[in-house]
PDB file of C-alpha atoms and ligand atoms in Angstrom:
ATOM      1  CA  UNK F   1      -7.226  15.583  14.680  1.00 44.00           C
ATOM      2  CA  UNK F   2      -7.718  19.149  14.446  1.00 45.00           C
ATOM      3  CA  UNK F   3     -11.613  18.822  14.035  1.00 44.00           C
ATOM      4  CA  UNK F   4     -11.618  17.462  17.664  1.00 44.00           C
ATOM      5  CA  UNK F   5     -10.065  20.450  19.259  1.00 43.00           C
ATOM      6  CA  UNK F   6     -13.397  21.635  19.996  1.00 41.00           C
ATOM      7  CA  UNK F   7     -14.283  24.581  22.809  1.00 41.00           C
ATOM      8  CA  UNK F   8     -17.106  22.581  23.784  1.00 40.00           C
ATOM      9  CA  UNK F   9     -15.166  19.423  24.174  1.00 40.00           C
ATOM     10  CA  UNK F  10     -16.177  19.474  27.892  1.00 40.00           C
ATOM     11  CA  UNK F  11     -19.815  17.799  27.108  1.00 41.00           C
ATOM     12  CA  UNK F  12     -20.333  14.014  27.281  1.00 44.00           C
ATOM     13  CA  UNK F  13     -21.314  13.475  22.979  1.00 45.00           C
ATOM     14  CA  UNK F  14     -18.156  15.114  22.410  1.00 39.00           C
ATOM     15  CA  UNK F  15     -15.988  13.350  24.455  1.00 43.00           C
ATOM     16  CA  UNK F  16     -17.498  10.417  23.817  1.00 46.00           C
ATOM     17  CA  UNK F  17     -16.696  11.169  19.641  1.00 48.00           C
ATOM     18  CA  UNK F  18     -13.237  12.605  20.460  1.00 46.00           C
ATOM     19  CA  UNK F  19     -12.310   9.095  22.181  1.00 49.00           C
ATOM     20  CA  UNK F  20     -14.158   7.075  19.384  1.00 57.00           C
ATOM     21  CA  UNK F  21     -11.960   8.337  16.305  1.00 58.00           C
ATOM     22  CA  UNK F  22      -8.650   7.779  18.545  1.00 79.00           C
ATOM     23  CA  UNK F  23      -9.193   4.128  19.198  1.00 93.00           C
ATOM     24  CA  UNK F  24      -9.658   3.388  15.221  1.00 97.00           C
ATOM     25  CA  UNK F  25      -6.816   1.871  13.784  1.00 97.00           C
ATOM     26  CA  UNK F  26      -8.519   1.203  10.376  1.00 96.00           C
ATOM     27  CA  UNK F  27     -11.314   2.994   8.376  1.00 97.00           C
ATOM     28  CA  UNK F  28     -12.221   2.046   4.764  1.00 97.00           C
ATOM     29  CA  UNK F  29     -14.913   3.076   2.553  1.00 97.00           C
ATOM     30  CA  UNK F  30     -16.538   1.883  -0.369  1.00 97.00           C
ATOM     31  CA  UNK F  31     -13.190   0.208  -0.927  1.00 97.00           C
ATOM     32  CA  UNK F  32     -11.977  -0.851  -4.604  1.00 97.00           C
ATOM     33  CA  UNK F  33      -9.658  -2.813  -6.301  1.00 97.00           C
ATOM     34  CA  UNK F  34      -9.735  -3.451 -10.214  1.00 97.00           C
ATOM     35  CA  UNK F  35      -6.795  -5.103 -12.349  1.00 96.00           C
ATOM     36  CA  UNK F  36      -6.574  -4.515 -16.170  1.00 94.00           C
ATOM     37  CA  UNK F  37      -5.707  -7.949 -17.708  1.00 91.00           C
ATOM     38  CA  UNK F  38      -5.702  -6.963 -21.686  1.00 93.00           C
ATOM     39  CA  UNK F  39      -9.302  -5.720 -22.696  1.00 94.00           C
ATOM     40  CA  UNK F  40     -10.818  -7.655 -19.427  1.00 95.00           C
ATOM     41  CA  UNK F  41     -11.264  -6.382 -15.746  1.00 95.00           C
ATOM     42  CA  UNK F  42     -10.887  -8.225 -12.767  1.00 96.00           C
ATOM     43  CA  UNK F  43     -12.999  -6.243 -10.039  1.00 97.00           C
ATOM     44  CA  UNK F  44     -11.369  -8.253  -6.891  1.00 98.00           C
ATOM     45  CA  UNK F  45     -12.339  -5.680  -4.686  1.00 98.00           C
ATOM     46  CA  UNK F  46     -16.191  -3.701  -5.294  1.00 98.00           C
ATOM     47  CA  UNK F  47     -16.311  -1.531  -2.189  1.00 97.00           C
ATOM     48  CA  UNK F  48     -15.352  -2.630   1.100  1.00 98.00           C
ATOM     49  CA  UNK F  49     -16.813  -0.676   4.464  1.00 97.00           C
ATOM     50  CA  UNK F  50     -14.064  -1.410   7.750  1.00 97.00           C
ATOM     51  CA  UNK F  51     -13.404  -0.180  11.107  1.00 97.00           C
ATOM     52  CA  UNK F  52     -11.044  -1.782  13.034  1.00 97.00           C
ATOM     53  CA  UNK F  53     -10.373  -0.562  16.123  1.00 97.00           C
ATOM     54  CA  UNK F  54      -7.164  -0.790  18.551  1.00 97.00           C
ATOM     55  CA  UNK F  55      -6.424  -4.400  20.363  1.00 97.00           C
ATOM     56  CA  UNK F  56      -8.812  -5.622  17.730  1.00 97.00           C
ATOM     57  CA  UNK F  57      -7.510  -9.533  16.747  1.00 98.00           C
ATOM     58  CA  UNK F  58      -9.601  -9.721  12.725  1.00 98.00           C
ATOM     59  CA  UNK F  59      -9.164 -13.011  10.695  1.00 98.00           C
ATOM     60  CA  UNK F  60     -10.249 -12.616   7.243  1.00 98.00           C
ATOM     61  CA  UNK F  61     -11.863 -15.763   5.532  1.00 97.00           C
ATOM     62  CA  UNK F  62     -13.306 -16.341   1.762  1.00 95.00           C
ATOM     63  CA  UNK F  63     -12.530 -18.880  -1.026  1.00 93.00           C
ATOM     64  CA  UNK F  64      -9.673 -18.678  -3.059  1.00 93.00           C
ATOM     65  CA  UNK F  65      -9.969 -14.971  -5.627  1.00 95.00           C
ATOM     66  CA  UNK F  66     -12.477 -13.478  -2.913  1.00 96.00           C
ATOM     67  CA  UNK F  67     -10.315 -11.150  -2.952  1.00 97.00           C
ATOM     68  CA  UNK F  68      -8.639 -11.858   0.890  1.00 96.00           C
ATOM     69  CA  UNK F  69      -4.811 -10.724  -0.204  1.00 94.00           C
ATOM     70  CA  UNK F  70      -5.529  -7.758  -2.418  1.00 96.00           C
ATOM     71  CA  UNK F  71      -7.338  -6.175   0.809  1.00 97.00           C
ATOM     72  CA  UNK F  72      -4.193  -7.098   2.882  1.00 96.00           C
ATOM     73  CA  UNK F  73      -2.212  -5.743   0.318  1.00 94.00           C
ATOM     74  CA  UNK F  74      -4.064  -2.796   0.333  1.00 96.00           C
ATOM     75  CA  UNK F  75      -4.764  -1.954   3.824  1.00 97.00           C
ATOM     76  CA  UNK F  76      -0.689  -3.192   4.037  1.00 95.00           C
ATOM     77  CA  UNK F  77       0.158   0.044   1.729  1.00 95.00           C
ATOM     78  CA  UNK F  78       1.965  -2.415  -0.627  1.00 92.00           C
ATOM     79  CA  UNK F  79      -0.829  -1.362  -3.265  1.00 92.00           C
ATOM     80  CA  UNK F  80      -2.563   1.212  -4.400  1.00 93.00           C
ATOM     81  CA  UNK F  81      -6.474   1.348  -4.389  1.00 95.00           C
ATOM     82  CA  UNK F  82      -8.865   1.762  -7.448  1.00 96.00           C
ATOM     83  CA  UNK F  83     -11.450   4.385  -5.153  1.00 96.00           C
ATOM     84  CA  UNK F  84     -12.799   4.163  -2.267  1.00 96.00           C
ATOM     85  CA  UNK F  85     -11.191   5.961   0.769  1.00 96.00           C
ATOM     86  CA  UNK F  86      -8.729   4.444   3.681  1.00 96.00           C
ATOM     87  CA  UNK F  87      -7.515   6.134   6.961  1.00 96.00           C
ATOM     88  CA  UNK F  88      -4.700   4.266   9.213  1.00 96.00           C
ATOM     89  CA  UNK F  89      -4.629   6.197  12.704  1.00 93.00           C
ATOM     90  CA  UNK F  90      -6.638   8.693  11.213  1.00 92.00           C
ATOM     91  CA  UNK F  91      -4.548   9.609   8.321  1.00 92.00           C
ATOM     92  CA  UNK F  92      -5.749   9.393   4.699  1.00 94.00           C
ATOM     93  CA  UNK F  93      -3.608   7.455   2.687  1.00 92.00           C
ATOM     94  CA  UNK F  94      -5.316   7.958  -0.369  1.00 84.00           C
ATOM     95  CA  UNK F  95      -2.880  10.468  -2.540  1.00 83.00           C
ATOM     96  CA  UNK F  96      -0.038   9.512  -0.769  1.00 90.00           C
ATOM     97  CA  UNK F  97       3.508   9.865  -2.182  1.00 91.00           C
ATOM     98  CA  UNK F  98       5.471   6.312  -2.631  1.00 91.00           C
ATOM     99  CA  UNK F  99       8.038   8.115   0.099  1.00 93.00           C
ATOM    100  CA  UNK F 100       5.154   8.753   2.129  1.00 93.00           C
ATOM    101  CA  UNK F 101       3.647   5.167   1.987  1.00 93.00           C
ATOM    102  CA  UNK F 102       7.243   3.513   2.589  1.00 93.00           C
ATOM    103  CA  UNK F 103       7.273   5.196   5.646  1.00 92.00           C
ATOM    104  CA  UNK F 104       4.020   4.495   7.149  1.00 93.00           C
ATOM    105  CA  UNK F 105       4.549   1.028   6.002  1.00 93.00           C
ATOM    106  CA  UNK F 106       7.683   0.880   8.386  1.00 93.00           C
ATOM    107  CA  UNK F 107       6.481   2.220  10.843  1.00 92.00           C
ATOM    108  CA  UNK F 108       3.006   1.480  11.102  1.00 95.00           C
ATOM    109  CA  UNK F 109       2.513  -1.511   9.783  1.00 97.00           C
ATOM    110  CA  UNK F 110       4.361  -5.037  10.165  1.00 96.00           C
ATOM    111  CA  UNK F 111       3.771  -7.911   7.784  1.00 96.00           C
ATOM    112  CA  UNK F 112       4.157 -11.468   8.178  1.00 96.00           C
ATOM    113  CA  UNK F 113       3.989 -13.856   5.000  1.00 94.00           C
ATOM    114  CA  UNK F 114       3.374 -17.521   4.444  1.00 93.00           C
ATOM    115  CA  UNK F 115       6.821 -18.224   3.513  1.00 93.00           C
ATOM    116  CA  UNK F 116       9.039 -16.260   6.075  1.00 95.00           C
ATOM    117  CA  UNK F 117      10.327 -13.888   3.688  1.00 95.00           C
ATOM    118  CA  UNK F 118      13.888 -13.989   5.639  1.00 97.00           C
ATOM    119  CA  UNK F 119      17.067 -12.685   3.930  1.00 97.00           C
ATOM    120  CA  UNK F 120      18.925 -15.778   3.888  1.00 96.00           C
ATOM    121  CA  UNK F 121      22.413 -14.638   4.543  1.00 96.00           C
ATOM    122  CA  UNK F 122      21.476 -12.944   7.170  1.00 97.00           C
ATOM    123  CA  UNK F 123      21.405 -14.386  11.365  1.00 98.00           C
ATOM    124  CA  UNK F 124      17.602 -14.242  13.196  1.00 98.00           C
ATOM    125  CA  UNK F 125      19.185 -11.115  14.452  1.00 98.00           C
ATOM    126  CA  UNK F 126      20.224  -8.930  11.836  1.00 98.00           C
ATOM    127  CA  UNK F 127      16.749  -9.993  10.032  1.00 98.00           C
ATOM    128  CA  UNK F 128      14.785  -8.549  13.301  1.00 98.00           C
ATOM    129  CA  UNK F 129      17.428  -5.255  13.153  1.00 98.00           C
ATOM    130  CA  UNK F 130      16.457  -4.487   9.576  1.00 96.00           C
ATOM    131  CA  UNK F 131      13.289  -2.310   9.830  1.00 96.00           C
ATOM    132  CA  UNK F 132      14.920  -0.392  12.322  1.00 97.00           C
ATOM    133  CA  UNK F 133      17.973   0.770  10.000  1.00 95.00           C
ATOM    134  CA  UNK F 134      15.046   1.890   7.508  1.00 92.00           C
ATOM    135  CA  UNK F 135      13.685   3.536  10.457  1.00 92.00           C
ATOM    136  CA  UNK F 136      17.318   5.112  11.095  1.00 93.00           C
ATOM    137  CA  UNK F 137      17.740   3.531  14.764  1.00 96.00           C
ATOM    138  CA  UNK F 138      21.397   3.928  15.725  1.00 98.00           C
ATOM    139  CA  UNK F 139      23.104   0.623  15.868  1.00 97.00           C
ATOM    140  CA  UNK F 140      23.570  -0.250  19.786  1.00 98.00           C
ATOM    141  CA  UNK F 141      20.055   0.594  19.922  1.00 98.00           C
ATOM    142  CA  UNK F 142      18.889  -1.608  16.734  1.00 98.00           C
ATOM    143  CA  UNK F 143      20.825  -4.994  18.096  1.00 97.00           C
ATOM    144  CA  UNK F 144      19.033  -4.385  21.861  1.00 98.00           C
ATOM    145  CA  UNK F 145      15.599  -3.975  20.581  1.00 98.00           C
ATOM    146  CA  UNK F 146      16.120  -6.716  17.998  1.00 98.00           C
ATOM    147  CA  UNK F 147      17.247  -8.978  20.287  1.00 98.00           C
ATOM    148  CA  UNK F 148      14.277  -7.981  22.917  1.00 97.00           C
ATOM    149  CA  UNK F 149      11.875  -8.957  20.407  1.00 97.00           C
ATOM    150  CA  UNK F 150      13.921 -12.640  20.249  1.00 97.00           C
ATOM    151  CA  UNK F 151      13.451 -13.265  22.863  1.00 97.00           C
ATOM    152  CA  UNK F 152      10.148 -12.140  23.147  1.00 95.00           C
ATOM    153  CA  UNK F 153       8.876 -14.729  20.568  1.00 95.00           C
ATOM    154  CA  UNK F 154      11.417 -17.798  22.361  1.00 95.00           C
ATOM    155  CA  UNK F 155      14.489 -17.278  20.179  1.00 97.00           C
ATOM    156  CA  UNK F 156      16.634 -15.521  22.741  1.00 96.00           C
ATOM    157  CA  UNK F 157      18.825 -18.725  22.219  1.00 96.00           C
ATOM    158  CA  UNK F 158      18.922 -19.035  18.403  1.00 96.00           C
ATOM    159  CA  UNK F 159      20.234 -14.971  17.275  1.00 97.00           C
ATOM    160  CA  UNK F 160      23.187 -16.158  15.646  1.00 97.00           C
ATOM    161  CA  UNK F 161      21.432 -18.808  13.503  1.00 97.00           C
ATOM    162  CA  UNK F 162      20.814 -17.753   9.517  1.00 97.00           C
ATOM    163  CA  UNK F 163      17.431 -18.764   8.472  1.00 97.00           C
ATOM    164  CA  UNK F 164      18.303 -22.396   7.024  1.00 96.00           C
ATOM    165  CA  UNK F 165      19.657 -23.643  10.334  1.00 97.00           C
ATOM    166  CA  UNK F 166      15.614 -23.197  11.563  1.00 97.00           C
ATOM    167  CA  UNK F 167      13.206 -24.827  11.595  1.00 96.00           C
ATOM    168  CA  UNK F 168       9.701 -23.241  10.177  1.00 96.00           C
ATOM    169  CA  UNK F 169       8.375 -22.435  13.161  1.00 96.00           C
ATOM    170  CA  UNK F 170      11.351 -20.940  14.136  1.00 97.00           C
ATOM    171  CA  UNK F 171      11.493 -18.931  10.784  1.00 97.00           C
ATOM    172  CA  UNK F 172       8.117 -17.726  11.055  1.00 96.00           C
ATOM    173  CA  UNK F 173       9.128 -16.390  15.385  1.00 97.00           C
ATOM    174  CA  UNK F 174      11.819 -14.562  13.520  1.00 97.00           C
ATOM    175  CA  UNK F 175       9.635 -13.101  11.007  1.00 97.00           C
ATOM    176  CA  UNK F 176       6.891 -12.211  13.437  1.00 97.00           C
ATOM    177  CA  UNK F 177       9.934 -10.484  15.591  1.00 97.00           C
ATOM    178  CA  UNK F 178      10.751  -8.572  12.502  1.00 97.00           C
ATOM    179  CA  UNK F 179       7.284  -7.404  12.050  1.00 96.00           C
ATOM    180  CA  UNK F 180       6.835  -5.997  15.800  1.00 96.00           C
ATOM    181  CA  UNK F 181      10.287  -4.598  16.066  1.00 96.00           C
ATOM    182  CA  UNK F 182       9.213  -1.284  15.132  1.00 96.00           C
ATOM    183  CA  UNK F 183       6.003  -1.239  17.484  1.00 95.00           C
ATOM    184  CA  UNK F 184       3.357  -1.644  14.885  1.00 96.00           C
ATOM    185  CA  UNK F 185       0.209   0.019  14.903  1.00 96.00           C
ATOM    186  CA  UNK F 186      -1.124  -3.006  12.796  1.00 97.00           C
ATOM    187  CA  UNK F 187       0.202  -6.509  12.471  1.00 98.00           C
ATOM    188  CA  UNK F 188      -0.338  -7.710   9.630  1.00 97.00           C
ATOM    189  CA  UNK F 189      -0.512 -11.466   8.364  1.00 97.00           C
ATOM    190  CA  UNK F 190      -1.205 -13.232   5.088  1.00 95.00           C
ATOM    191  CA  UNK F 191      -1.376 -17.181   5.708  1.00 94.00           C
ATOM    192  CA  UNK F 192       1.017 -17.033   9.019  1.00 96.00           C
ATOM    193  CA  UNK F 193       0.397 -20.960   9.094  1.00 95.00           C
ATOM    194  CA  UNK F 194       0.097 -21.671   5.672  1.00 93.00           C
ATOM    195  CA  UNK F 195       3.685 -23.478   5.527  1.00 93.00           C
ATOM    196  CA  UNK F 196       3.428 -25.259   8.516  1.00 94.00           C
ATOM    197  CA  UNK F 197       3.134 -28.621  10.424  1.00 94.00           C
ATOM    198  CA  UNK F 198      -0.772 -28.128  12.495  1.00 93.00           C
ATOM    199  CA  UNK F 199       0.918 -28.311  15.703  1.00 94.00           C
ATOM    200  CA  UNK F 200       3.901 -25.603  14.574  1.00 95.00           C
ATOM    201  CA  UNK F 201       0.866 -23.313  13.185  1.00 95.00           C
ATOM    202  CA  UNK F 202      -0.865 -23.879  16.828  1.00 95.00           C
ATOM    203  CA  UNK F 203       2.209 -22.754  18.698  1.00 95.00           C
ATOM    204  CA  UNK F 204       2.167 -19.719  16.184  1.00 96.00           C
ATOM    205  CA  UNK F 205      -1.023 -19.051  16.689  1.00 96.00           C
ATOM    206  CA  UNK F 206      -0.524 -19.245  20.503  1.00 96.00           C
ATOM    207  CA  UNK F 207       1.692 -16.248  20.132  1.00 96.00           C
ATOM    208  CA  UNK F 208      -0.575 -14.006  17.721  1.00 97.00           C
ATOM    209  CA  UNK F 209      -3.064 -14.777  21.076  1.00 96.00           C
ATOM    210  CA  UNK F 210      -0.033 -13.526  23.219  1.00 96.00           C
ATOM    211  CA  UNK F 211       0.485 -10.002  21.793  1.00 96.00           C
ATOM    212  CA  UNK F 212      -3.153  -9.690  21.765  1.00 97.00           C
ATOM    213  CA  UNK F 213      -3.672 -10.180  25.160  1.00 97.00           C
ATOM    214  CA  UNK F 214      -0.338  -7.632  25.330  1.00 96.00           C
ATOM    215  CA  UNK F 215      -2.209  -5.296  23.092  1.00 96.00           C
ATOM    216  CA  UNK F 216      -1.327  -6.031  19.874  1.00 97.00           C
ATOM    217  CA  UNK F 217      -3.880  -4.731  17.018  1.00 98.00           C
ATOM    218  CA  UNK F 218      -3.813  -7.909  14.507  1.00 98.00           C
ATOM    219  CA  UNK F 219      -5.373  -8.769  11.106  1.00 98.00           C
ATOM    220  CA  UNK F 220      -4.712 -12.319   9.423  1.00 97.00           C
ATOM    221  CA  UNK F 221      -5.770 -13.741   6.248  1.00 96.00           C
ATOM    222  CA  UNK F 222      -6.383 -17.625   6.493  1.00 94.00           C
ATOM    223  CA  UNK F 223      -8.712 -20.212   4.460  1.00 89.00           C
ATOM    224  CA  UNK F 224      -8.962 -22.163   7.523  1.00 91.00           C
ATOM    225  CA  UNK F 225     -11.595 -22.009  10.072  1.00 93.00           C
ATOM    226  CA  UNK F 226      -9.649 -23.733  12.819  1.00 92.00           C
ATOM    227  CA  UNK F 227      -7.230 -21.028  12.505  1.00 94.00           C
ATOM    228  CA  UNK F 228      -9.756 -17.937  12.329  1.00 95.00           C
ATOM    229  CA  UNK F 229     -11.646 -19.307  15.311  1.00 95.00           C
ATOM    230  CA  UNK F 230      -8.544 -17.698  17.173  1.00 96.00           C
ATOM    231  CA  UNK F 231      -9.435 -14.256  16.412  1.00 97.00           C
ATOM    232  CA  UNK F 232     -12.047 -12.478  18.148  1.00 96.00           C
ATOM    233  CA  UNK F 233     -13.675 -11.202  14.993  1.00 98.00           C
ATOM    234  CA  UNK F 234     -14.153 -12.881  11.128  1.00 98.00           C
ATOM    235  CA  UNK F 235     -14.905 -11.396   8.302  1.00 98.00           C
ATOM    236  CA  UNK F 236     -15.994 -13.356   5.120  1.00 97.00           C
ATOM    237  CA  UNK F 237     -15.336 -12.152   1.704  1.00 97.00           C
ATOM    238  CA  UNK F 238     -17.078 -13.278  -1.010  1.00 97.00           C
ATOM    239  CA  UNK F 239     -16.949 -12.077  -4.345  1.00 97.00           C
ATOM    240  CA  UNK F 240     -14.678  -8.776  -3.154  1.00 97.00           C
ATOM    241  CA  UNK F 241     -17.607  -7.789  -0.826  1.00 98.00           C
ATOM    242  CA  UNK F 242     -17.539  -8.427   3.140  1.00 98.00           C
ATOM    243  CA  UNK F 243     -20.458 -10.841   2.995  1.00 97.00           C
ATOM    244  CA  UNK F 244     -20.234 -11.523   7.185  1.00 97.00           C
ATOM    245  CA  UNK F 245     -18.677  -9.777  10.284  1.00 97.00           C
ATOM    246  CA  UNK F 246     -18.955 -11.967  12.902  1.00 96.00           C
ATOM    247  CA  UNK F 247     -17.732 -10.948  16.827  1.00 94.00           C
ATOM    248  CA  UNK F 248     -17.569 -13.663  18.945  1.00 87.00           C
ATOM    249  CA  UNK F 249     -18.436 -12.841  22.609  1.00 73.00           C
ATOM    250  CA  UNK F 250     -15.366 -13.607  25.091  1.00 63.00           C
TER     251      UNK F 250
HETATM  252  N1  ATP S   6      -2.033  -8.806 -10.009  1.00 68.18           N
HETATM  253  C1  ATP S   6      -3.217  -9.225 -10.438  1.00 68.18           C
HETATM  254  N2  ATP S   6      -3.585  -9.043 -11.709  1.00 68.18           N
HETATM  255  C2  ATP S   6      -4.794  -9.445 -12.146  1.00 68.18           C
HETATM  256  N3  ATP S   6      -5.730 -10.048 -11.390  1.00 68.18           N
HETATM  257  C3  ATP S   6      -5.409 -10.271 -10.103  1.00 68.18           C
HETATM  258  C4  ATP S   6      -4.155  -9.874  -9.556  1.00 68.18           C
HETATM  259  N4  ATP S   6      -4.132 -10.222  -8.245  1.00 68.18           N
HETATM  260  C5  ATP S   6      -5.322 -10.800  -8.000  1.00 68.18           C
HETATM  261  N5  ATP S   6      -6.088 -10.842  -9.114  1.00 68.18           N
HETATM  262  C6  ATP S   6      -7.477 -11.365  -9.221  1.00 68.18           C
HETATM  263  O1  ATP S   6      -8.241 -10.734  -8.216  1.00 68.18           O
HETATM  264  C7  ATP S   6      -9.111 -11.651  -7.562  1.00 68.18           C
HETATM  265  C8  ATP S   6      -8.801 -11.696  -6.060  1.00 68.18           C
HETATM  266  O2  ATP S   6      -7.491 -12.265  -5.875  1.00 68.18           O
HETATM  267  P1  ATP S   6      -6.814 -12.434  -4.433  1.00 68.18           P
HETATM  268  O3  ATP S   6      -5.409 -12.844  -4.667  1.00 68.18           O
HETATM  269  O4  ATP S   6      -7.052 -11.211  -3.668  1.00 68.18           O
HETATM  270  O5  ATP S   6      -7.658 -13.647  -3.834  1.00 68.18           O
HETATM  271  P2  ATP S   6      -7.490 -14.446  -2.463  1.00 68.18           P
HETATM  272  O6  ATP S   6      -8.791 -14.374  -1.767  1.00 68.18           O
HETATM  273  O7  ATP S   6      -6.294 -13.979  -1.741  1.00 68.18           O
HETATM  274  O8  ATP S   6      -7.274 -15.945  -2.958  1.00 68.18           O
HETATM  275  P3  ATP S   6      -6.354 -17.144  -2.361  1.00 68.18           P
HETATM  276  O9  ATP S   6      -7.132 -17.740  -1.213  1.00 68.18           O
HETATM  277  O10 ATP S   6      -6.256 -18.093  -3.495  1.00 68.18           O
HETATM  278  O11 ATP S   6      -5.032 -16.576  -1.940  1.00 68.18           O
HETATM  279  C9  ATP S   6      -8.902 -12.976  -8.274  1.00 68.18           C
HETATM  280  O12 ATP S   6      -9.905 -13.102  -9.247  1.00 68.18           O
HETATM  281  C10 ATP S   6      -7.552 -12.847  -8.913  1.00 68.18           C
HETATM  282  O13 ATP S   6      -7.455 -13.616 -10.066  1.00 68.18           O
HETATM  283 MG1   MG S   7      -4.443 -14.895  -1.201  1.00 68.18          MG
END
């Protein structure tokens, strides 16, 4: 940020620059991801090169070990990186303390997972309030802007229900009401569909499309074309290397 503060700010390159680095979300370079299994290593990620930028909607594609969830998992801050360097909002994450990446996981990230990943005990609410006690919301304030986001997704009517008395698609509304509760930078997604009936996983995809067209900055992981041909941009992984970046014209 600092670098930008420039006395010549005034001319059009600069300005131009200044607004460039604010709209990226994500920047990785020469991004790698190696796992030590006995004297063998799996290189699942050999340097991967990404911008994304804000209100971007990215699908990422590739046959099975191309390496599609480590990158999620890394650009998700729920791993740590080999080499290579990686920027969300224009803050290196590289070197981070775990404390550090908690937080920037809570609040800058939300995640969505195949299978829910609901506390079962717990109603649609309370699952929706829980980033926001990590996040040290005060409680009238947590069960308003949980049950906002309810309703935001069509559950307005379902609060008090615990996870088993819902159906998938329901599970996956509360999960995706979870992940925006804390007004992501990046949503996140690994498989959103992956557990459900095709015309569930449409309806779910019809809302990713929603907080797009709200704004919404969204990456998803799916094998399936039908379901990346919602995004406006694919990327195909092959091997741990982007092999295509494809922007469709809308
Ligand atoms: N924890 C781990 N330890 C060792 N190797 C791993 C680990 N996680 C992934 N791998 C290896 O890294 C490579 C990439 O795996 P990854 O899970 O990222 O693939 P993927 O594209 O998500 O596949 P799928 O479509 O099957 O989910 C694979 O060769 C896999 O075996
Ligand atoms: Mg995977």
């Amino acid at each position: 940020m600092s670098t930008s503060t420039s006395t010549e700010a005034g001319t059009a390159p600069a300005q131009a620059a200044g607004r460039d680095i604010s709209d990226v979300v994500i920047r990785v370079e020469g991004l790698r991801k190696e796992y030590k299994m006995g004297s063998e290593v799996v290189r699942a990620l050999r340097g991967v090169d990404l911008t994304i930028r804000r209100n971007e909607y990215v699908a990422v594609m590739g046959p099975s070990g191309s390496g599609k969830s480590t990158f999620m998992n890394l650009i998700g801050c729920l791993d740590v990186p080999s080499g290579g360097q990686y920027w969300l909002n224009g803050q290196p994450v590289a070197g981070m303390s775990e404390t550090a990446l908690a937080r920037i996981r809570n609040r800058e990230l939300g995640f969505v997972f195949q299978s829910f990943n609901l506390l079962p005990r717990a109603s649609a609410l309370d699952n929706v309030a829980l980033p926001l006690i990590y996040a040290r919301v005060p409680k009238k304030e947590r069960r308003e802007r949980a049950a906002a986001m309810l309703e935001k997704v069509g559950l307005g009517a379902r609060m008090d229900h615990r996870p088993n008395e819902m159906s998938g698609g329901q599970r996956q509304r509360v999960a995706i009401a979870r992940a925006l509760v804390t007004q992501p930078a990046l949503l996140l997604a690994d498989e959103p569909t992956g557990a459900l009936d095709s015309r569930t996983g449409e309806e779910i995809m019809a809302l990713f499309g929603e907080l797009h067209t709200q704004g919404q900055t969204l990456m998803l992981v799916t094998h399936e074309a039908d379901i990346a041909a919602y995004a406006q941009r694919v990327l195909f992984l092959k091997d741990g290397v982007i092999e295509r970046d494809e922007r469709k014209r809308d």
